[in-house]
mmCIF file of C-alpha atoms in Angstrom:
data_model
loop_
_atom_site.group_PDB
_atom_site.id
_atom_site.type_symbol
_atom_site.label_atom_id
_atom_site.label_comp_id
_atom_site.label_asym_id
_atom_site.label_seq_id
_atom_site.Cartn_x
_atom_site.Cartn_y
_atom_site.Cartn_z
ATOM 1 C CA UNK A 39 -37.593 -44.132 27.785
ATOM 2 C CA UNK A 40 -40.116 -45.258 25.591
ATOM 3 C CA UNK A 41 -40.380 -44.206 22.101
ATOM 4 C CA UNK A 42 -41.550 -44.913 18.287
ATOM 5 C CA UNK A 43 -40.159 -44.064 15.066
ATOM 6 C CA UNK A 44 -41.817 -44.652 12.176
ATOM 7 C CA UNK A 45 -40.584 -43.611 8.524
ATOM 8 C CA UNK A 46 -42.254 -40.370 7.183
ATOM 9 C CA UNK A 47 -44.348 -39.720 4.586
ATOM 10 C CA UNK A 48 -46.316 -38.801 2.666
ATOM 11 C CA UNK A 49 -45.756 -42.241 0.646
ATOM 12 C CA UNK A 50 -47.561 -42.285 -2.684
ATOM 13 C CA UNK A 51 -48.280 -45.695 -4.626
ATOM 14 C CA UNK A 52 -50.071 -47.078 -7.283
ATOM 15 C CA UNK A 53 -53.043 -49.383 -6.824
ATOM 16 C CA UNK A 54 -51.584 -53.275 -6.449
ATOM 17 C CA UNK A 55 -48.033 -52.146 -5.604
ATOM 18 C CA UNK A 56 -46.333 -53.551 -2.466
ATOM 19 C CA UNK A 57 -46.394 -51.480 0.608
ATOM 20 C CA UNK A 58 -43.611 -51.065 3.594
ATOM 21 C CA UNK A 59 -44.031 -48.677 6.609
ATOM 22 C CA UNK A 60 -41.091 -49.013 8.734
ATOM 23 C CA UNK A 61 -41.559 -48.831 12.434
ATOM 24 C CA UNK A 62 -38.792 -49.328 15.003
ATOM 25 C CA UNK A 63 -39.208 -48.538 18.850
ATOM 26 C CA UNK A 64 -37.097 -48.488 22.093
ATOM 27 C CA UNK A 65 -38.986 -49.652 25.402
ATOM 28 C CA UNK A 66 -38.119 -50.818 28.513
ATOM 29 C CA UNK A 67 -39.367 -54.723 29.299
ATOM 30 C CA UNK A 68 -41.482 -56.310 26.673
ATOM 31 C CA UNK A 69 -43.981 -53.935 24.952
ATOM 32 C CA UNK A 70 -46.982 -54.962 23.074
ATOM 33 C CA UNK A 71 -46.926 -53.309 19.399
ATOM 34 C CA UNK A 72 -49.603 -52.018 17.368
ATOM 35 C CA UNK A 73 -50.621 -50.313 14.127
ATOM 36 C CA UNK A 74 -53.497 -48.139 13.956
ATOM 37 C CA UNK A 75 -55.057 -46.486 10.990
ATOM 38 C CA UNK A 76 -57.045 -43.000 10.477
ATOM 39 C CA UNK A 77 -59.226 -42.023 7.429
ATOM 40 C CA UNK A 78 -59.520 -38.551 6.802
ATOM 41 C CA UNK A 79 -61.825 -36.856 9.511
ATOM 42 C CA UNK A 80 -62.346 -39.844 11.630
ATOM 43 C CA UNK A 81 -60.527 -41.437 14.735
ATOM 44 C CA UNK A 82 -58.160 -44.312 14.999
ATOM 45 C CA UNK A 83 -59.031 -47.889 14.188
ATOM 46 C CA UNK A 84 -57.351 -50.716 15.345
ATOM 47 C CA UNK A 85 -55.415 -52.501 12.523
ATOM 48 C CA UNK A 86 -53.413 -55.251 13.892
ATOM 49 C CA UNK A 87 -51.380 -55.870 17.022
ATOM 50 C CA UNK A 88 -48.474 -58.270 18.324
ATOM 51 C CA UNK A 89 -48.053 -58.887 22.149
ATOM 52 C CA UNK A 90 -44.883 -60.777 22.256
ATOM 53 C CA UNK A 91 -41.788 -61.427 20.168
ATOM 54 C CA UNK A 92 -42.300 -63.227 16.912
ATOM 55 C CA UNK A 93 -45.754 -62.697 16.840
ATOM 56 C CA UNK A 94 -47.538 -61.827 13.598
ATOM 57 C CA UNK A 95 -50.384 -59.639 13.551
ATOM 58 C CA UNK A 96 -52.431 -59.627 10.560
ATOM 59 C CA UNK A 97 -55.760 -57.910 9.487
ATOM 60 C CA UNK A 98 -57.031 -56.827 5.789
ATOM 61 C CA UNK A 99 -54.105 -57.838 4.033
ATOM 62 C CA UNK A 100 -51.930 -55.952 6.268
ATOM 63 C CA UNK A 101 -49.126 -57.926 8.303
ATOM 64 C CA UNK A 102 -46.477 -56.755 10.848
ATOM 65 C CA UNK A 103 -44.077 -58.982 12.746
ATOM 66 C CA UNK A 104 -42.731 -58.581 16.163
ATOM 67 C CA UNK A 105 -38.863 -58.491 15.856
ATOM 68 C CA UNK A 106 -37.365 -58.007 19.103
ATOM 69 C CA UNK A 107 -33.766 -58.493 17.936
ATOM 70 C CA UNK A 108 -34.016 -55.343 15.597
ATOM 71 C CA UNK A 109 -36.866 -53.589 17.652
ATOM 72 C CA UNK A 110 -39.110 -53.236 14.681
ATOM 73 C CA UNK A 111 -42.728 -53.743 13.590
ATOM 74 C CA UNK A 112 -42.945 -52.767 10.070
ATOM 75 C CA UNK A 113 -46.138 -52.806 8.465
ATOM 76 C CA UNK A 114 -46.389 -54.715 4.837
ATOM 77 C CA UNK A 115 -49.239 -55.183 2.579
ATOM 78 C CA UNK A 116 -48.562 -57.102 -0.680
ATOM 79 C CA UNK A 117 -51.401 -55.186 -3.091
ATOM 80 C CA UNK A 118 -52.678 -51.957 -1.573
ATOM 81 C CA UNK A 119 -55.983 -50.491 -3.263
ATOM 82 C CA UNK A 120 -57.037 -46.835 -3.101
ATOM 83 C CA UNK A 121 -59.426 -47.511 -0.212
ATOM 84 C CA UNK A 122 -55.961 -47.991 1.878
ATOM 85 C CA UNK A 123 -55.464 -44.231 1.569
ATOM 86 C CA UNK A 124 -54.750 -43.173 5.316
ATOM 87 C CA UNK A 125 -52.673 -42.570 8.191
ATOM 88 C CA UNK A 126 -50.883 -45.009 9.650
ATOM 89 C CA UNK A 127 -49.664 -44.905 13.202
ATOM 90 C CA UNK A 128 -47.324 -47.333 15.042
ATOM 91 C CA UNK A 129 -47.591 -47.672 18.700
ATOM 92 C CA UNK A 130 -46.531 -49.298 21.793
ATOM 93 C CA UNK A 131 -47.710 -50.412 25.258
ATOM 94 C CA UNK A 132 -44.766 -50.647 27.619
ATOM 95 C CA UNK A 133 -46.772 -53.348 29.785
ATOM 96 C CA UNK A 134 -44.054 -53.803 32.408
ATOM 97 C CA UNK A 135 -45.178 -54.280 36.004
ATOM 98 C CA UNK A 136 -46.820 -50.998 37.431
ATOM 99 C CA UNK A 137 -47.197 -49.699 34.022
ATOM 100 C CA UNK A 138 -50.109 -47.407 33.525
ATOM 101 C CA UNK A 139 -50.045 -49.173 29.976
ATOM 102 C CA UNK A 140 -50.283 -45.903 27.936
ATOM 103 C CA UNK A 141 -49.912 -46.008 24.241
ATOM 104 C CA UNK A 142 -46.816 -44.188 22.525
ATOM 105 C CA UNK A 143 -47.250 -43.219 19.218
ATOM 106 C CA UNK A 144 -45.141 -42.648 16.204
ATOM 107 C CA UNK A 145 -45.885 -39.475 14.247
ATOM 108 C CA UNK A 146 -47.792 -41.155 11.735
ATOM 109 C CA UNK A 147 -47.112 -42.241 8.028
ATOM 110 C CA UNK A 148 -49.561 -40.717 5.255
ATOM 111 C CA UNK A 149 -50.429 -43.564 2.547
ATOM 112 C CA UNK A 150 -51.676 -42.361 -0.932
ATOM 113 C CA UNK A 151 -52.740 -44.760 -3.371
ATOM 114 C CA UNK A 152 -53.533 -43.793 -6.980
ATOM 115 C CA UNK A 153 -55.565 -45.957 -9.191
ATOM 116 C CA UNK B 52 -73.731 -51.025 19.214
ATOM 117 C CA UNK B 53 -70.859 -50.831 21.572
ATOM 118 C CA UNK B 54 -68.440 -48.056 21.088
ATOM 119 C CA UNK B 55 -67.108 -44.573 21.694
ATOM 120 C CA UNK B 56 -69.035 -41.368 21.183
ATOM 121 C CA UNK B 57 -67.582 -37.821 21.109
ATOM 122 C CA UNK B 58 -69.508 -34.563 21.022
ATOM 123 C CA UNK B 59 -69.694 -32.569 19.559
ATOM 124 C CA UNK B 60 -67.588 -33.288 16.152
ATOM 125 C CA UNK B 61 -66.578 -29.742 15.412
ATOM 126 C CA UNK B 62 -66.404 -26.927 18.344
ATOM 127 C CA UNK B 63 -65.602 -23.189 18.029
ATOM 128 C CA UNK B 64 -64.621 -21.073 21.062
ATOM 129 C CA UNK B 65 -63.459 -17.460 21.752
ATOM 130 C CA UNK B 66 -60.117 -16.666 22.913
ATOM 131 C CA UNK B 67 -60.373 -16.880 26.907
ATOM 132 C CA UNK B 68 -63.594 -19.364 27.331
ATOM 133 C CA UNK B 69 -63.608 -22.461 28.895
ATOM 134 C CA UNK B 70 -64.786 -25.338 26.890
ATOM 135 C CA UNK B 71 -65.590 -29.069 27.540
ATOM 136 C CA UNK B 72 -65.657 -31.971 25.365
ATOM 137 C CA UNK B 73 -67.659 -34.902 25.653
ATOM 138 C CA UNK B 74 -66.603 -38.568 25.697
ATOM 139 C CA UNK B 75 -69.061 -41.308 26.735
ATOM 140 C CA UNK B 76 -68.215 -45.087 26.344
ATOM 141 C CA UNK B 77 -70.777 -48.463 26.715
ATOM 142 C CA UNK B 78 -67.656 -50.843 26.327
ATOM 143 C CA UNK B 79 -67.777 -51.072 30.092
ATOM 144 C CA UNK B 80 -64.089 -50.129 29.735
ATOM 145 C CA UNK B 81 -62.317 -49.218 33.203
ATOM 146 C CA UNK B 82 -59.459 -46.766 31.469
ATOM 147 C CA UNK B 83 -60.365 -43.875 29.597
ATOM 148 C CA UNK B 84 -57.532 -41.430 27.759
ATOM 149 C CA UNK B 85 -57.784 -38.057 26.147
ATOM 150 C CA UNK B 86 -55.054 -37.404 23.237
ATOM 151 C CA UNK B 87 -54.400 -34.299 21.181
ATOM 152 C CA UNK B 88 -53.497 -34.636 17.756
ATOM 153 C CA UNK B 89 -51.894 -31.633 15.769
ATOM 154 C CA UNK B 90 -51.124 -31.949 11.995
ATOM 155 C CA UNK B 91 -47.780 -33.873 11.341
ATOM 156 C CA UNK B 92 -47.599 -35.272 14.648
ATOM 157 C CA UNK B 93 -48.448 -38.047 16.599
ATOM 158 C CA UNK B 94 -50.945 -38.194 19.175
ATOM 159 C CA UNK B 95 -49.898 -36.708 22.469
ATOM 160 C CA UNK B 96 -51.807 -37.806 26.068
ATOM 161 C CA UNK B 97 -53.331 -35.428 27.717
ATOM 162 C CA UNK B 98 -55.057 -37.246 30.827
ATOM 163 C CA UNK B 99 -55.965 -40.708 31.876
ATOM 164 C CA UNK B 100 -57.948 -42.672 33.982
ATOM 165 C CA UNK B 101 -57.933 -46.205 35.101
ATOM 166 C CA UNK B 102 -61.027 -45.964 37.590
ATOM 167 C CA UNK B 103 -63.713 -44.125 38.550
ATOM 168 C CA UNK B 104 -62.814 -41.164 40.308
ATOM 169 C CA UNK B 105 -59.039 -41.108 39.546
ATOM 170 C CA UNK B 106 -57.144 -39.794 36.839
ATOM 171 C CA UNK B 107 -53.358 -38.803 36.126
ATOM 172 C CA UNK B 108 -51.546 -36.041 34.108
ATOM 173 C CA UNK B 109 -50.152 -37.268 31.120
ATOM 174 C CA UNK B 110 -47.457 -35.547 28.646
ATOM 175 C CA UNK B 111 -49.201 -32.266 28.024
ATOM 176 C CA UNK B 112 -51.931 -31.843 30.781
ATOM 177 C CA UNK B 113 -51.092 -28.165 31.432
ATOM 178 C CA UNK B 114 -54.425 -26.076 30.651
ATOM 179 C CA UNK B 115 -56.507 -28.863 30.472
ATOM 180 C CA UNK B 116 -58.713 -30.431 33.482
ATOM 181 C CA UNK B 117 -60.802 -33.808 33.761
ATOM 182 C CA UNK B 118 -63.144 -35.651 35.930
ATOM 183 C CA UNK B 119 -64.321 -39.365 36.125
ATOM 184 C CA UNK B 120 -67.497 -39.330 38.196
ATOM 185 C CA UNK B 121 -68.718 -42.200 36.030
ATOM 186 C CA UNK B 122 -67.347 -45.091 34.585
ATOM 187 C CA UNK B 123 -68.603 -44.466 31.139
ATOM 188 C CA UNK B 124 -67.798 -40.864 30.963
ATOM 189 C CA UNK B 125 -64.571 -38.884 30.826
ATOM 190 C CA UNK B 126 -65.137 -34.994 29.943
ATOM 191 C CA UNK B 127 -62.243 -32.906 29.019
ATOM 192 C CA UNK B 128 -62.366 -29.039 29.894
ATOM 193 C CA UNK B 129 -59.814 -26.629 27.824
ATOM 194 C CA UNK B 130 -59.084 -24.121 29.978
ATOM 195 C CA UNK B 131 -58.131 -20.595 28.753
ATOM 196 C CA UNK B 132 -54.903 -21.287 30.135
ATOM 197 C CA UNK B 133 -54.197 -23.538 27.297
ATOM 198 C CA UNK B 134 -51.754 -21.471 25.139
ATOM 199 C CA UNK B 135 -52.606 -23.260 21.560
ATOM 200 C CA UNK B 136 -55.858 -24.998 22.046
ATOM 201 C CA UNK B 137 -56.753 -25.714 18.211
ATOM 202 C CA UNK B 138 -56.278 -29.090 17.276
ATOM 203 C CA UNK B 139 -58.058 -32.513 16.986
ATOM 204 C CA UNK B 140 -59.105 -34.436 20.279
ATOM 205 C CA UNK B 141 -59.267 -37.911 20.705
ATOM 206 C CA UNK B 142 -60.879 -39.946 23.190
ATOM 207 C CA UNK B 143 -60.288 -43.486 23.859
ATOM 208 C CA UNK B 144 -60.933 -46.288 26.574
ATOM 209 C CA UNK B 145 -59.537 -49.575 27.080
ATOM 210 C CA UNK B 146 -59.943 -52.850 29.781
ATOM 211 C CA UNK B 147 -57.027 -53.553 32.041
ATOM 212 C CA UNK B 148 -55.695 -56.859 32.627
ATOM 213 C CA UNK B 149 -53.532 -57.230 35.873
ATOM 214 C CA UNK B 150 -52.324 -53.543 35.586
ATOM 215 C CA UNK B 151 -51.396 -54.048 31.941
ATOM 216 C CA UNK B 152 -53.660 -52.021 29.297
ATOM 217 C CA UNK B 153 -55.147 -53.945 26.551
ATOM 218 C CA UNK B 154 -55.899 -52.445 23.090
ATOM 219 C CA UNK B 155 -57.392 -48.862 23.352
ATOM 220 C CA UNK B 156 -60.359 -48.022 20.780
ATOM 221 C CA UNK B 157 -61.184 -44.537 20.040
ATOM 222 C CA UNK B 158 -63.774 -42.343 19.463
ATOM 223 C CA UNK B 159 -64.163 -40.403 16.204
ATOM 224 C CA UNK B 160 -62.626 -37.225 17.382
ATOM 225 C CA UNK B 161 -63.560 -33.145 18.239
ATOM 226 C CA UNK B 162 -62.099 -30.755 16.324
ATOM 227 C CA UNK B 163 -61.547 -27.626 18.288
ATOM 228 C CA UNK B 164 -60.885 -24.312 16.536
ATOM 229 C CA UNK B 165 -60.085 -21.262 18.673
ATOM 230 C CA UNK B 166 -61.317 -17.792 16.924
#
């Protein structure tokens, strides 16, 4: 079946530190991969996505590369800010013929950035 | 502005009562979804609809019901049969292309508390 596994948090970093949040997946076919971010008390916002192998999604200094050989989509940022404190969700959409295309989410990783 | 609205933001109900959560979108999206989020867990799919007057059960549909009479509206009813309804409920919508789902966009959520 389809599943997403992401590193458990919470992750606590100092401002300007390098961030990596690991995400691996199991899927049938060729899924699309997403990172969503959730700020306290709010809904989810799309952060970035990649739809095929070797694609790199990027937004607001965050990057993730779709690695089919390692079934991974790790999120990285070179220098985090206090405003990046949030919960980050990795997700996949199966995208095979006849798929209902529902998103399958990891459990989320809470990031706290200290000044 | 285009987007997804959910109301109310906070909702309280007594045990044994049904309650309906509203979700409206003006993005002209065909597909709409309801997710449930519990602390420390990812999102779990309750129901989804890819077209008006049609919807399917997700992973945790028991104790919930939906309707899709209009493209822009997808209300969720939490019935008294739902054993543990206290949670954060998120509505989402997306376009569909050739049966595959594009990026899902989320509303701000409704926090339901059963007293």
